[in-house]
Amino acid sequence: MASLKLRNFWTKLTAWEYWPWYIVYIPVFAYWLYLGLRARAIFFFSAANPAIKYGGLISASKTQILDLLPRQYLPEYALLKAPVHVDVAKEQMKSTGLNYPVILKPDLGERGWKVEKINNDIELENYLNEVKSDIILQEYLDLPFEAGVFYYQMPDSDKGTVSSIVVKELLHVIGDGTSTIRNLILKKPRARIQYKKLEILWGEKLDHVLKSGEKVVLQPIGNHVRGTTFLNGNHLIDDELINSFDTISKQIEGFFYGRFDVRCKDENALKRGDVKIMELNGAASEPAHIYHPGFPIVKGYRALFRHWKVLYRISRANHKKGVPYLKFKEGLHALSISGRLADQGL
């Protein structure tokens, strides 16, 4: 076990994609302060998306954001108000026509905290016994292609742009005909980091030997903290894709800046806009292609600074149109809540 910890420590140390977010973001925090001084409002970003509380950077309700989106792009979902009893959740599943598996996640939460695929009544009851906040019940989308599409549009412009695409590869192993799932995990650094969680999740199944070429997805949730590989998909950006997300975004009044987390059939479906939107993140969005394995950290900071500058420009433009900035005292309170949520997602 000591050897496992040492190998995992070295993997995390030498690949900045694994560094704690608050360490990576130290230069970004400084740039945020600089932009806040220029705007004379440290929480200037609250004006970026007038339809979303605080612009979507802090304390954003996922349900309230989903309610803004055109229904044809959404999976079935419902908000379950705390405290949530298992019978209430099952009744809501029945009334919305949902069957297992389903997705449960807190309405307020960040970085994949407590997002779970629920497969049966026992898992549902265990989840509700653990999570005491308001919860989103959402249809599980059994679609093979998952991506995050970063879109923004200046308030005075008729056309937006897609500035980043991250393609998400769920944590998996592929059999060689002789190794157990456990051994395959220990051979794969990205999976090895998740070993303790996977041991609890998979139990005795880890000793099963996979056939040669057999693929097993270890984590069904496409989040970096769950071992998902974030791949740079910027080569997919073209006029067709931009036009598709222009069409979607123009139907969302008061939205100018954020990232769509979507599932669809394949790359062509993504370009056509034939997608289902799992979440829309506002000002808190990152150009997540920067977490591609081996992506240079200098280029990562360039992308982050560029997007913060765009966020600043959009916020300033909306402010000139009468959208108020979040007051300092209220912003500090909201930021403290957001910080606790982010810590939960580590």
Short mmCIF file of N, CA, C and O in Angstrom, two decimals, residues 16-145:
data_model
loop_
_atom_site.label_atom_id
_atom_site.label_comp_id
_atom_site.label_asym_id
_atom_site.label_seq_id
_atom_site.Cartn_x
_atom_site.Cartn_y
_atom_site.Cartn_z
N TRP A 16 0.18 18.30 -13.93
CA TRP A 16 -0.51 19.40 -13.27
C TRP A 16 -2.03 19.27 -13.33
O TRP A 16 -2.74 19.90 -12.53
N GLU A 17 -2.56 18.43 -14.21
CA GLU A 17 -4.01 18.25 -14.26
C GLU A 17 -4.55 17.68 -12.95
O GLU A 17 -5.75 17.83 -12.65
N TYR A 18 -3.69 17.06 -12.14
CA TYR A 18 -4.12 16.49 -10.87
C TYR A 18 -3.91 17.43 -9.68
O TYR A 18 -4.31 17.12 -8.56
N TRP A 19 -3.26 18.55 -9.91
CA TRP A 19 -3.00 19.46 -8.79
C TRP A 19 -4.31 20.02 -8.23
O TRP A 19 -5.29 20.19 -8.98
N PRO A 20 -4.36 20.32 -6.93
CA PRO A 20 -5.58 20.92 -6.36
C PRO A 20 -5.95 22.20 -7.10
O PRO A 20 -5.09 23.01 -7.44
N TRP A 21 -7.24 22.38 -7.34
CA TRP A 21 -7.70 23.51 -8.15
C TRP A 21 -7.28 24.84 -7.56
O TRP A 21 -6.97 25.78 -8.29
N TYR A 22 -7.26 24.94 -6.20
CA TYR A 22 -6.93 26.22 -5.59
C TYR A 22 -5.44 26.55 -5.73
O TYR A 22 -5.05 27.71 -5.62
N ILE A 23 -4.61 25.54 -6.00
CA ILE A 23 -3.19 25.79 -6.28
C ILE A 23 -3.04 26.26 -7.73
O ILE A 23 -2.37 27.26 -8.01
N VAL A 24 -3.68 25.53 -8.64
CA VAL A 24 -3.61 25.90 -10.06
C VAL A 24 -4.12 27.32 -10.27
O VAL A 24 -3.60 28.09 -11.08
N TYR A 25 -5.13 27.71 -9.50
CA TYR A 25 -5.82 28.97 -9.75
C TYR A 25 -5.19 30.18 -9.06
O TYR A 25 -5.73 31.29 -9.19
N ILE A 26 -4.08 30.04 -8.40
CA ILE A 26 -3.46 31.19 -7.74
C ILE A 26 -3.22 32.35 -8.72
O ILE A 26 -3.62 33.49 -8.45
N PRO A 27 -2.59 32.13 -9.89
CA PRO A 27 -2.43 33.25 -10.84
C PRO A 27 -3.77 33.77 -11.36
O PRO A 27 -3.90 34.96 -11.65
N VAL A 28 -4.76 32.88 -11.49
CA VAL A 28 -6.07 33.30 -11.98
C VAL A 28 -6.77 34.19 -10.95
O VAL A 28 -7.42 35.18 -11.32
N PHE A 29 -6.62 33.86 -9.67
CA PHE A 29 -7.19 34.71 -8.62
C PHE A 29 -6.60 36.12 -8.70
O PHE A 29 -7.32 37.12 -8.53
N ALA A 30 -5.30 36.19 -8.96
CA ALA A 30 -4.64 37.50 -9.07
C ALA A 30 -5.20 38.27 -10.28
O ALA A 30 -5.44 39.49 -10.19
N TYR A 31 -5.42 37.58 -11.39
CA TYR A 31 -5.97 38.23 -12.58
C TYR A 31 -7.41 38.68 -12.33
O TYR A 31 -7.83 39.75 -12.79
N TRP A 32 -8.16 37.86 -11.62
CA TRP A 32 -9.53 38.22 -11.24
C TRP A 32 -9.53 39.53 -10.43
O TRP A 32 -10.33 40.43 -10.69
N LEU A 33 -8.61 39.63 -9.47
CA LEU A 33 -8.51 40.84 -8.67
C LEU A 33 -8.20 42.05 -9.54
O LEU A 33 -8.80 43.13 -9.39
N TYR A 34 -7.27 41.89 -10.48
CA TYR A 34 -6.92 42.97 -11.40
C TYR A 34 -8.13 43.41 -12.21
O TYR A 34 -8.42 44.62 -12.34
N LEU A 35 -8.87 42.45 -12.76
CA LEU A 35 -10.05 42.79 -13.55
C LEU A 35 -11.13 43.43 -12.68
O LEU A 35 -11.84 44.35 -13.12
N GLY A 36 -11.26 42.96 -11.45
CA GLY A 36 -12.22 43.55 -10.53
C GLY A 36 -11.91 45.00 -10.22
O GLY A 36 -12.81 45.84 -10.12
N LEU A 37 -10.62 45.31 -10.08
CA LEU A 37 -10.22 46.70 -9.83
C LEU A 37 -10.54 47.57 -11.05
O LEU A 37 -10.98 48.72 -10.91
N ARG A 38 -10.32 47.01 -12.24
CA ARG A 38 -10.65 47.76 -13.46
C ARG A 38 -12.15 48.03 -13.56
O ARG A 38 -12.58 49.10 -13.98
N ALA A 39 -12.94 47.04 -13.17
CA ALA A 39 -14.39 47.18 -13.26
C ALA A 39 -14.97 47.94 -12.06
O ALA A 39 -16.14 48.30 -12.07
N ARG A 40 -14.12 48.16 -11.03
CA ARG A 40 -14.56 48.76 -9.77
C ARG A 40 -15.65 47.93 -9.11
O ARG A 40 -16.53 48.44 -8.42
N ALA A 41 -15.56 46.62 -9.33
CA ALA A 41 -16.49 45.67 -8.70
C ALA A 41 -15.83 44.30 -8.74
O ALA A 41 -15.66 43.73 -9.83
N ILE A 42 -15.47 43.78 -7.58
CA ILE A 42 -14.75 42.51 -7.55
C ILE A 42 -15.61 41.37 -8.08
O ILE A 42 -15.12 40.38 -8.62
N PHE A 43 -16.93 41.51 -7.93
CA PHE A 43 -17.84 40.47 -8.41
C PHE A 43 -18.51 40.88 -9.72
O PHE A 43 -19.70 40.67 -9.93
N PHE A 44 -17.71 41.44 -10.61
CA PHE A 44 -18.21 41.92 -11.90
C PHE A 44 -18.87 40.83 -12.71
O PHE A 44 -19.80 41.06 -13.50
N PHE A 45 -18.40 39.59 -12.55
CA PHE A 45 -18.89 38.47 -13.35
C PHE A 45 -20.37 38.19 -13.15
O PHE A 45 -20.99 37.48 -13.94
N SER A 46 -20.95 38.75 -12.09
CA SER A 46 -22.37 38.51 -11.83
C SER A 46 -23.26 39.09 -12.94
O SER A 46 -24.42 38.69 -13.08
N ALA A 47 -22.70 40.00 -13.73
CA ALA A 47 -23.47 40.60 -14.83
C ALA A 47 -23.31 39.85 -16.14
O ALA A 47 -23.92 40.22 -17.15
N ALA A 48 -22.51 38.79 -16.15
CA ALA A 48 -22.22 38.09 -17.41
C ALA A 48 -23.46 37.42 -17.99
O ALA A 48 -23.71 37.48 -19.19
N ASN A 49 -24.22 36.76 -17.12
CA ASN A 49 -25.43 36.05 -17.54
C ASN A 49 -26.59 36.55 -16.69
O ASN A 49 -26.85 36.01 -15.62
N PRO A 50 -27.29 37.59 -17.13
CA PRO A 50 -28.35 38.17 -16.31
C PRO A 50 -29.44 37.19 -15.88
O PRO A 50 -30.07 37.37 -14.84
N ALA A 51 -29.65 36.13 -16.66
CA ALA A 51 -30.70 35.17 -16.34
C ALA A 51 -30.30 34.20 -15.24
O ALA A 51 -31.15 33.52 -14.67
N ILE A 52 -28.99 34.14 -14.95
CA ILE A 52 -28.48 33.16 -13.99
C ILE A 52 -28.01 33.88 -12.72
O ILE A 52 -27.30 34.88 -12.80
N LYS A 53 -28.40 33.38 -11.57
CA LYS A 53 -28.03 33.99 -10.31
C LYS A 53 -26.51 34.13 -10.21
O LYS A 53 -25.77 33.18 -10.43
N TYR A 54 -26.06 35.36 -9.91
CA TYR A 54 -24.64 35.68 -9.77
C TYR A 54 -23.85 35.36 -11.03
O TYR A 54 -22.63 35.15 -10.97
N GLY A 55 -24.51 35.30 -12.17
CA GLY A 55 -23.83 35.01 -13.42
C GLY A 55 -23.45 33.56 -13.60
O GLY A 55 -22.98 33.15 -14.65
N GLY A 56 -23.64 32.77 -12.53
CA GLY A 56 -23.33 31.34 -12.60
C GLY A 56 -21.96 30.97 -12.07
O GLY A 56 -21.55 29.82 -12.19
N LEU A 57 -21.25 31.91 -11.45
CA LEU A 57 -19.93 31.56 -10.92
C LEU A 57 -20.03 30.97 -9.53
O LEU A 57 -19.28 30.07 -9.16
N ILE A 58 -20.96 31.45 -8.72
CA ILE A 58 -21.07 31.02 -7.34
C ILE A 58 -22.52 30.72 -6.99
O ILE A 58 -23.43 31.40 -7.43
N SER A 59 -22.70 29.65 -6.20
CA SER A 59 -24.01 29.30 -5.64
C SER A 59 -25.11 29.23 -6.70
O SER A 59 -26.21 29.73 -6.52
N ALA A 60 -24.82 28.59 -7.82
CA ALA A 60 -25.78 28.51 -8.92
C ALA A 60 -26.63 27.25 -8.79
O ALA A 60 -26.10 26.14 -8.64
N SER A 61 -27.95 27.41 -8.84
CA SER A 61 -28.87 26.28 -8.83
C SER A 61 -28.90 25.63 -10.20
O SER A 61 -29.22 26.27 -11.21
N LYS A 62 -28.57 24.34 -10.25
CA LYS A 62 -28.56 23.64 -11.54
C LYS A 62 -29.96 23.55 -12.13
O LYS A 62 -30.13 23.65 -13.34
N THR A 63 -30.96 23.36 -11.27
CA THR A 63 -32.33 23.26 -11.75
C THR A 63 -32.80 24.57 -12.37
O THR A 63 -33.44 24.59 -13.43
N GLN A 64 -32.51 25.68 -11.71
CA GLN A 64 -32.92 26.98 -12.23
C GLN A 64 -32.29 27.26 -13.59
O GLN A 64 -32.92 27.88 -14.46
N ILE A 65 -31.07 26.79 -13.77
CA ILE A 65 -30.41 26.97 -15.07
C ILE A 65 -31.05 26.06 -16.12
O ILE A 65 -31.34 26.48 -17.24
N LEU A 66 -31.30 24.79 -15.76
CA LEU A 66 -31.93 23.87 -16.70
C LEU A 66 -33.30 24.38 -17.14
O LEU A 66 -33.69 24.20 -18.30
N ASP A 67 -34.01 25.02 -16.23
CA ASP A 67 -35.34 25.53 -16.55
C ASP A 67 -35.30 26.61 -17.64
O ASP A 67 -36.33 26.90 -18.25
N LEU A 68 -34.12 27.20 -17.87
CA LEU A 68 -33.99 28.23 -18.90
C LEU A 68 -33.85 27.64 -20.30
O LEU A 68 -34.06 28.34 -21.29
N LEU A 69 -33.50 26.36 -20.38
CA LEU A 69 -33.12 25.76 -21.66
C LEU A 69 -34.32 25.23 -22.43
O LEU A 69 -35.33 24.81 -21.83
N PRO A 70 -34.22 25.19 -23.76
CA PRO A 70 -35.29 24.58 -24.57
C PRO A 70 -35.45 23.11 -24.21
O PRO A 70 -34.48 22.36 -24.13
N ARG A 71 -36.69 22.68 -24.03
CA ARG A 71 -36.97 21.33 -23.54
C ARG A 71 -36.44 20.24 -24.48
O ARG A 71 -36.08 19.15 -24.01
N GLN A 72 -36.40 20.51 -25.78
CA GLN A 72 -36.01 19.45 -26.70
C GLN A 72 -34.56 19.02 -26.53
O GLN A 72 -34.17 17.95 -27.01
N TYR A 73 -33.77 19.83 -25.86
CA TYR A 73 -32.37 19.49 -25.65
C TYR A 73 -32.10 18.85 -24.29
O TYR A 73 -30.94 18.55 -23.97
N LEU A 74 -33.14 18.66 -23.49
CA LEU A 74 -32.94 18.23 -22.11
C LEU A 74 -33.38 16.79 -21.87
O LEU A 74 -34.37 16.33 -22.47
N PRO A 75 -32.70 16.09 -20.98
CA PRO A 75 -33.24 14.83 -20.47
C PRO A 75 -34.39 15.14 -19.50
O PRO A 75 -34.57 16.28 -19.09
N GLU A 76 -35.16 14.13 -19.16
CA GLU A 76 -36.19 14.33 -18.14
C GLU A 76 -35.50 14.59 -16.80
O GLU A 76 -34.48 13.98 -16.48
N TYR A 77 -36.07 15.52 -16.03
CA TYR A 77 -35.48 15.82 -14.72
C TYR A 77 -36.53 16.41 -13.81
O TYR A 77 -37.60 16.88 -14.25
N ALA A 78 -36.23 16.39 -12.51
CA ALA A 78 -37.13 16.97 -11.51
C ALA A 78 -36.31 17.35 -10.29
O ALA A 78 -35.29 16.70 -9.98
N LEU A 79 -36.72 18.39 -9.62
CA LEU A 79 -36.08 18.82 -8.38
C LEU A 79 -36.81 18.19 -7.20
O LEU A 79 -38.04 18.31 -7.08
N LEU A 80 -36.06 17.53 -6.33
CA LEU A 80 -36.61 16.93 -5.11
C LEU A 80 -36.14 17.78 -3.93
O LEU A 80 -34.95 17.87 -3.65
N LYS A 81 -37.09 18.39 -3.24
CA LYS A 81 -36.76 19.28 -2.14
C LYS A 81 -36.45 18.48 -0.87
O LYS A 81 -37.14 17.52 -0.54
N ALA A 82 -35.41 18.91 -0.17
CA ALA A 82 -35.01 18.24 1.06
C ALA A 82 -36.02 18.50 2.18
O ALA A 82 -36.64 19.58 2.22
N PRO A 83 -36.20 17.52 3.08
CA PRO A 83 -35.63 16.17 3.06
C PRO A 83 -36.37 15.27 2.08
O PRO A 83 -37.59 15.33 1.98
N VAL A 84 -35.60 14.46 1.35
CA VAL A 84 -36.18 13.62 0.31
C VAL A 84 -36.38 12.20 0.83
O VAL A 84 -35.41 11.53 1.22
N HIS A 85 -37.61 11.75 0.88
CA HIS A 85 -37.91 10.38 1.29
C HIS A 85 -37.88 9.48 0.06
O HIS A 85 -38.24 9.89 -1.05
N VAL A 86 -37.47 8.24 0.25
CA VAL A 86 -37.32 7.32 -0.87
C VAL A 86 -38.64 7.12 -1.62
O VAL A 86 -38.65 7.01 -2.86
N ASP A 87 -39.76 7.11 -0.89
CA ASP A 87 -41.05 6.92 -1.56
C ASP A 87 -41.38 8.12 -2.46
O ASP A 87 -41.99 7.94 -3.54
N VAL A 88 -41.00 9.32 -2.02
CA VAL A 88 -41.23 10.51 -2.83
C VAL A 88 -40.40 10.44 -4.11
O VAL A 88 -40.89 10.76 -5.21
N ALA A 89 -39.15 10.01 -3.98
CA ALA A 89 -38.27 9.90 -5.15
C ALA A 89 -38.81 8.86 -6.14
O ALA A 89 -38.83 9.09 -7.36
N LYS A 90 -39.29 7.73 -5.63
CA LYS A 90 -39.82 6.68 -6.50
C LYS A 90 -41.11 7.12 -7.19
O LYS A 90 -41.34 6.81 -8.35
N GLU A 91 -41.93 7.88 -6.47
CA GLU A 91 -43.14 8.40 -7.06
C GLU A 91 -42.83 9.41 -8.16
O GLU A 91 -43.50 9.45 -9.20
N GLN A 92 -41.79 10.21 -7.92
CA GLN A 92 -41.39 11.19 -8.93
C GLN A 92 -40.86 10.48 -10.17
O GLN A 92 -41.12 10.90 -11.31
N MET A 93 -40.11 9.40 -9.98
CA MET A 93 -39.64 8.60 -11.11
C MET A 93 -40.82 8.08 -11.92
O MET A 93 -40.83 8.15 -13.16
N LYS A 94 -41.83 7.59 -11.23
CA LYS A 94 -43.01 7.05 -11.90
C LYS A 94 -43.76 8.12 -12.68
O LYS A 94 -44.15 7.91 -13.84
N SER A 95 -43.92 9.29 -12.05
CA SER A 95 -44.71 10.35 -12.69
C SER A 95 -44.01 10.95 -13.90
O SER A 95 -44.65 11.47 -14.81
N THR A 96 -42.66 10.88 -13.92
CA THR A 96 -41.91 11.41 -15.06
C THR A 96 -41.51 10.31 -16.06
O THR A 96 -40.81 10.58 -17.03
N GLY A 97 -41.95 9.08 -15.79
CA GLY A 97 -41.69 7.99 -16.72
C GLY A 97 -40.26 7.48 -16.70
O GLY A 97 -39.79 6.91 -17.69
N LEU A 98 -39.56 7.67 -15.59
CA LEU A 98 -38.17 7.26 -15.50
C LEU A 98 -38.04 5.87 -14.89
O LEU A 98 -38.74 5.53 -13.93
N ASN A 99 -37.12 5.09 -15.42
CA ASN A 99 -36.76 3.79 -14.86
C ASN A 99 -35.28 3.79 -14.53
O ASN A 99 -34.52 4.62 -15.04
N TYR A 100 -34.85 2.86 -13.70
CA TYR A 100 -33.42 2.73 -13.42
C TYR A 100 -32.69 2.32 -14.70
O TYR A 100 -33.24 1.59 -15.53
N PRO A 101 -31.44 2.80 -14.87
CA PRO A 101 -30.71 3.71 -13.98
C PRO A 101 -31.14 5.17 -14.15
O PRO A 101 -31.62 5.55 -15.21
N VAL A 102 -30.93 5.94 -13.08
CA VAL A 102 -31.16 7.38 -13.12
C VAL A 102 -29.93 8.06 -12.52
O VAL A 102 -29.08 7.42 -11.91
N ILE A 103 -29.84 9.37 -12.73
CA ILE A 103 -28.78 10.17 -12.13
C ILE A 103 -29.36 10.99 -10.99
O ILE A 103 -30.42 11.60 -11.13
N LEU A 104 -28.67 10.99 -9.85
CA LEU A 104 -29.00 11.87 -8.74
C LEU A 104 -27.80 12.77 -8.47
O LEU A 104 -26.65 12.32 -8.52
N LYS A 105 -28.09 14.05 -8.19
CA LYS A 105 -27.01 14.99 -7.86
C LYS A 105 -27.60 16.15 -7.08
O LYS A 105 -28.77 16.51 -7.26
N PRO A 106 -26.78 16.76 -6.21
CA PRO A 106 -27.26 17.93 -5.47
C PRO A 106 -27.57 19.08 -6.42
O PRO A 106 -26.89 19.27 -7.42
N ASP A 107 -28.60 19.85 -6.08
CA ASP A 107 -28.93 21.03 -6.89
C ASP A 107 -27.83 22.07 -6.79
O ASP A 107 -27.58 22.81 -7.74
N LEU A 108 -27.19 22.16 -5.63
CA LEU A 108 -26.03 23.02 -5.43
C LEU A 108 -24.82 22.12 -5.18
O LEU A 108 -24.76 21.43 -4.16
N GLY A 109 -23.90 22.11 -6.10
CA GLY A 109 -22.72 21.27 -5.94
C GLY A 109 -21.76 21.51 -7.09
O GLY A 109 -22.19 21.89 -8.19
N GLU A 110 -20.48 21.26 -6.84
CA GLU A 110 -19.46 21.52 -7.85
C GLU A 110 -18.49 20.36 -7.97
O GLU A 110 -18.36 19.54 -7.07
N ARG A 111 -17.83 20.30 -9.14
CA ARG A 111 -16.76 19.35 -9.40
C ARG A 111 -17.18 17.90 -9.16
O ARG A 111 -16.43 17.08 -8.65
N GLY A 112 -18.43 17.60 -9.56
CA GLY A 112 -18.90 16.23 -9.53
C GLY A 112 -19.26 15.69 -8.18
O GLY A 112 -19.47 14.48 -8.02
N TRP A 113 -19.39 16.59 -7.17
CA TRP A 113 -19.67 16.12 -5.82
C TRP A 113 -21.04 15.45 -5.75
O TRP A 113 -22.06 16.03 -6.10
N LYS A 114 -21.03 14.18 -5.31
CA LYS A 114 -22.24 13.39 -5.08
C LYS A 114 -23.11 13.22 -6.32
O LYS A 114 -24.32 13.00 -6.22
N VAL A 115 -22.51 13.28 -7.48
CA VAL A 115 -23.23 12.91 -8.71
C VAL A 115 -23.10 11.39 -8.85
O VAL A 115 -22.00 10.86 -8.92
N GLU A 116 -24.23 10.69 -8.87
CA GLU A 116 -24.19 9.24 -8.87
C GLU A 116 -25.20 8.66 -9.85
O GLU A 116 -26.30 9.19 -10.03
N LYS A 117 -24.81 7.55 -10.45
CA LYS A 117 -25.72 6.74 -11.25
C LYS A 117 -26.37 5.73 -10.30
O LYS A 117 -25.67 4.95 -9.64
N ILE A 118 -27.70 5.76 -10.23
CA ILE A 118 -28.45 4.92 -9.30
C ILE A 118 -29.13 3.81 -10.09
O ILE A 118 -29.90 4.07 -11.02
N ASN A 119 -28.87 2.55 -9.69
CA ASN A 119 -29.31 1.41 -10.49
C ASN A 119 -30.50 0.65 -9.90
O ASN A 119 -31.12 -0.15 -10.61
N ASN A 120 -30.80 0.88 -8.63
CA ASN A 120 -31.88 0.10 -8.00
C ASN A 120 -32.36 0.79 -6.73
O ASN A 120 -31.81 1.83 -6.32
N ASP A 121 -33.38 0.20 -6.07
CA ASP A 121 -33.98 0.79 -4.88
C ASP A 121 -32.98 0.90 -3.73
O ASP A 121 -33.01 1.87 -2.96
N ILE A 122 -32.12 -0.09 -3.60
CA ILE A 122 -31.16 -0.08 -2.49
C ILE A 122 -30.19 1.09 -2.65
O ILE A 122 -29.91 1.82 -1.68
N GLU A 123 -29.67 1.28 -3.86
CA GLU A 123 -28.75 2.41 -4.10
C GLU A 123 -29.47 3.74 -3.91
O GLU A 123 -28.88 4.70 -3.41
N LEU A 124 -30.74 3.81 -4.30
CA LEU A 124 -31.53 5.02 -4.11
C LEU A 124 -31.66 5.35 -2.63
O LEU A 124 -31.42 6.50 -2.21
N GLU A 125 -32.00 4.36 -1.83
CA GLU A 125 -32.17 4.59 -0.39
C GLU A 125 -30.85 4.98 0.26
O GLU A 125 -30.80 5.89 1.10
N ASN A 126 -29.77 4.31 -0.12
CA ASN A 126 -28.45 4.64 0.45
C ASN A 126 -28.05 6.07 0.12
O ASN A 126 -27.50 6.78 0.96
N TYR A 127 -28.31 6.49 -1.11
CA TYR A 127 -27.97 7.85 -1.53
C TYR A 127 -28.75 8.88 -0.72
O TYR A 127 -28.19 9.85 -0.21
N LEU A 128 -30.05 8.66 -0.59
CA LEU A 128 -30.90 9.63 0.11
C LEU A 128 -30.59 9.67 1.61
O LEU A 128 -30.80 10.69 2.26
N ASN A 129 -30.09 8.57 2.15
CA ASN A 129 -29.68 8.57 3.56
C ASN A 129 -28.42 9.39 3.78
O ASN A 129 -28.18 9.88 4.88
N GLU A 130 -27.63 9.53 2.72
CA GLU A 130 -26.35 10.23 2.83
C GLU A 130 -26.45 11.71 2.45
O GLU A 130 -25.83 12.57 3.08
N VAL A 131 -27.21 12.01 1.41
CA VAL A 131 -27.29 13.37 0.89
C VAL A 131 -28.59 14.01 1.36
O VAL A 131 -29.68 13.53 1.03
N LYS A 132 -28.47 15.08 2.12
CA LYS A 132 -29.63 15.70 2.77
C LYS A 132 -30.05 17.02 2.13
O LYS A 132 -30.92 17.70 2.65
N SER A 133 -29.44 17.39 1.04
CA SER A 133 -29.77 18.66 0.38
C SER A 133 -30.84 18.44 -0.69
O SER A 133 -31.28 17.31 -0.94
N ASP A 134 -31.26 19.54 -1.34
CA ASP A 134 -32.14 19.43 -2.50
C ASP A 134 -31.41 18.65 -3.59
O ASP A 134 -30.21 18.84 -3.82
N ILE A 135 -32.14 17.77 -4.27
CA ILE A 135 -31.52 16.83 -5.21
C ILE A 135 -32.21 16.91 -6.57
O ILE A 135 -33.43 17.07 -6.65
N ILE A 136 -31.42 16.78 -7.62
CA ILE A 136 -31.96 16.67 -8.97
C ILE A 136 -32.04 15.19 -9.34
O ILE A 136 -31.05 14.45 -9.24
N LEU A 137 -33.22 14.77 -9.74
CA LEU A 137 -33.44 13.45 -10.31
C LEU A 137 -33.44 13.64 -11.82
O LEU A 137 -34.22 14.41 -12.36
N GLN A 138 -32.53 12.92 -12.51
CA GLN A 138 -32.36 13.15 -13.94
C GLN A 138 -32.27 11.84 -14.70
O GLN A 138 -31.70 10.85 -14.21
N GLU A 139 -32.83 11.84 -15.87
CA GLU A 139 -32.74 10.68 -16.77
C GLU A 139 -31.28 10.36 -17.08
O GLU A 139 -30.48 11.26 -17.36
N TYR A 140 -30.93 9.08 -17.02
CA TYR A 140 -29.59 8.66 -17.42
C TYR A 140 -29.54 8.56 -18.94
O TYR A 140 -30.36 7.88 -19.56
N LEU A 141 -28.60 9.25 -19.52
CA LEU A 141 -28.47 9.30 -20.98
C LEU A 141 -27.47 8.24 -21.44
O LEU A 141 -26.27 8.37 -21.24
N ASP A 142 -27.98 7.20 -22.04
CA ASP A 142 -27.12 6.12 -22.52
C ASP A 142 -26.66 6.44 -23.93
O ASP A 142 -27.02 5.78 -24.91
N LEU A 143 -25.86 7.50 -24.02
CA LEU A 143 -25.31 7.95 -25.29
C LEU A 143 -23.79 7.90 -25.20
O LEU A 143 -23.21 8.29 -24.17
N PRO A 144 -23.09 7.44 -26.24
CA PRO A 144 -21.67 7.11 -26.12
C PRO A 144 -20.70 8.29 -26.14
O PRO A 144 -19.55 8.14 -25.72
N PHE A 145 -21.13 9.46 -26.63
CA PHE A 145 -20.19 10.57 -26.82
C PHE A 145 -20.53 11.68 -25.83
O PHE A 145 -21.64 12.21 -25.83
#
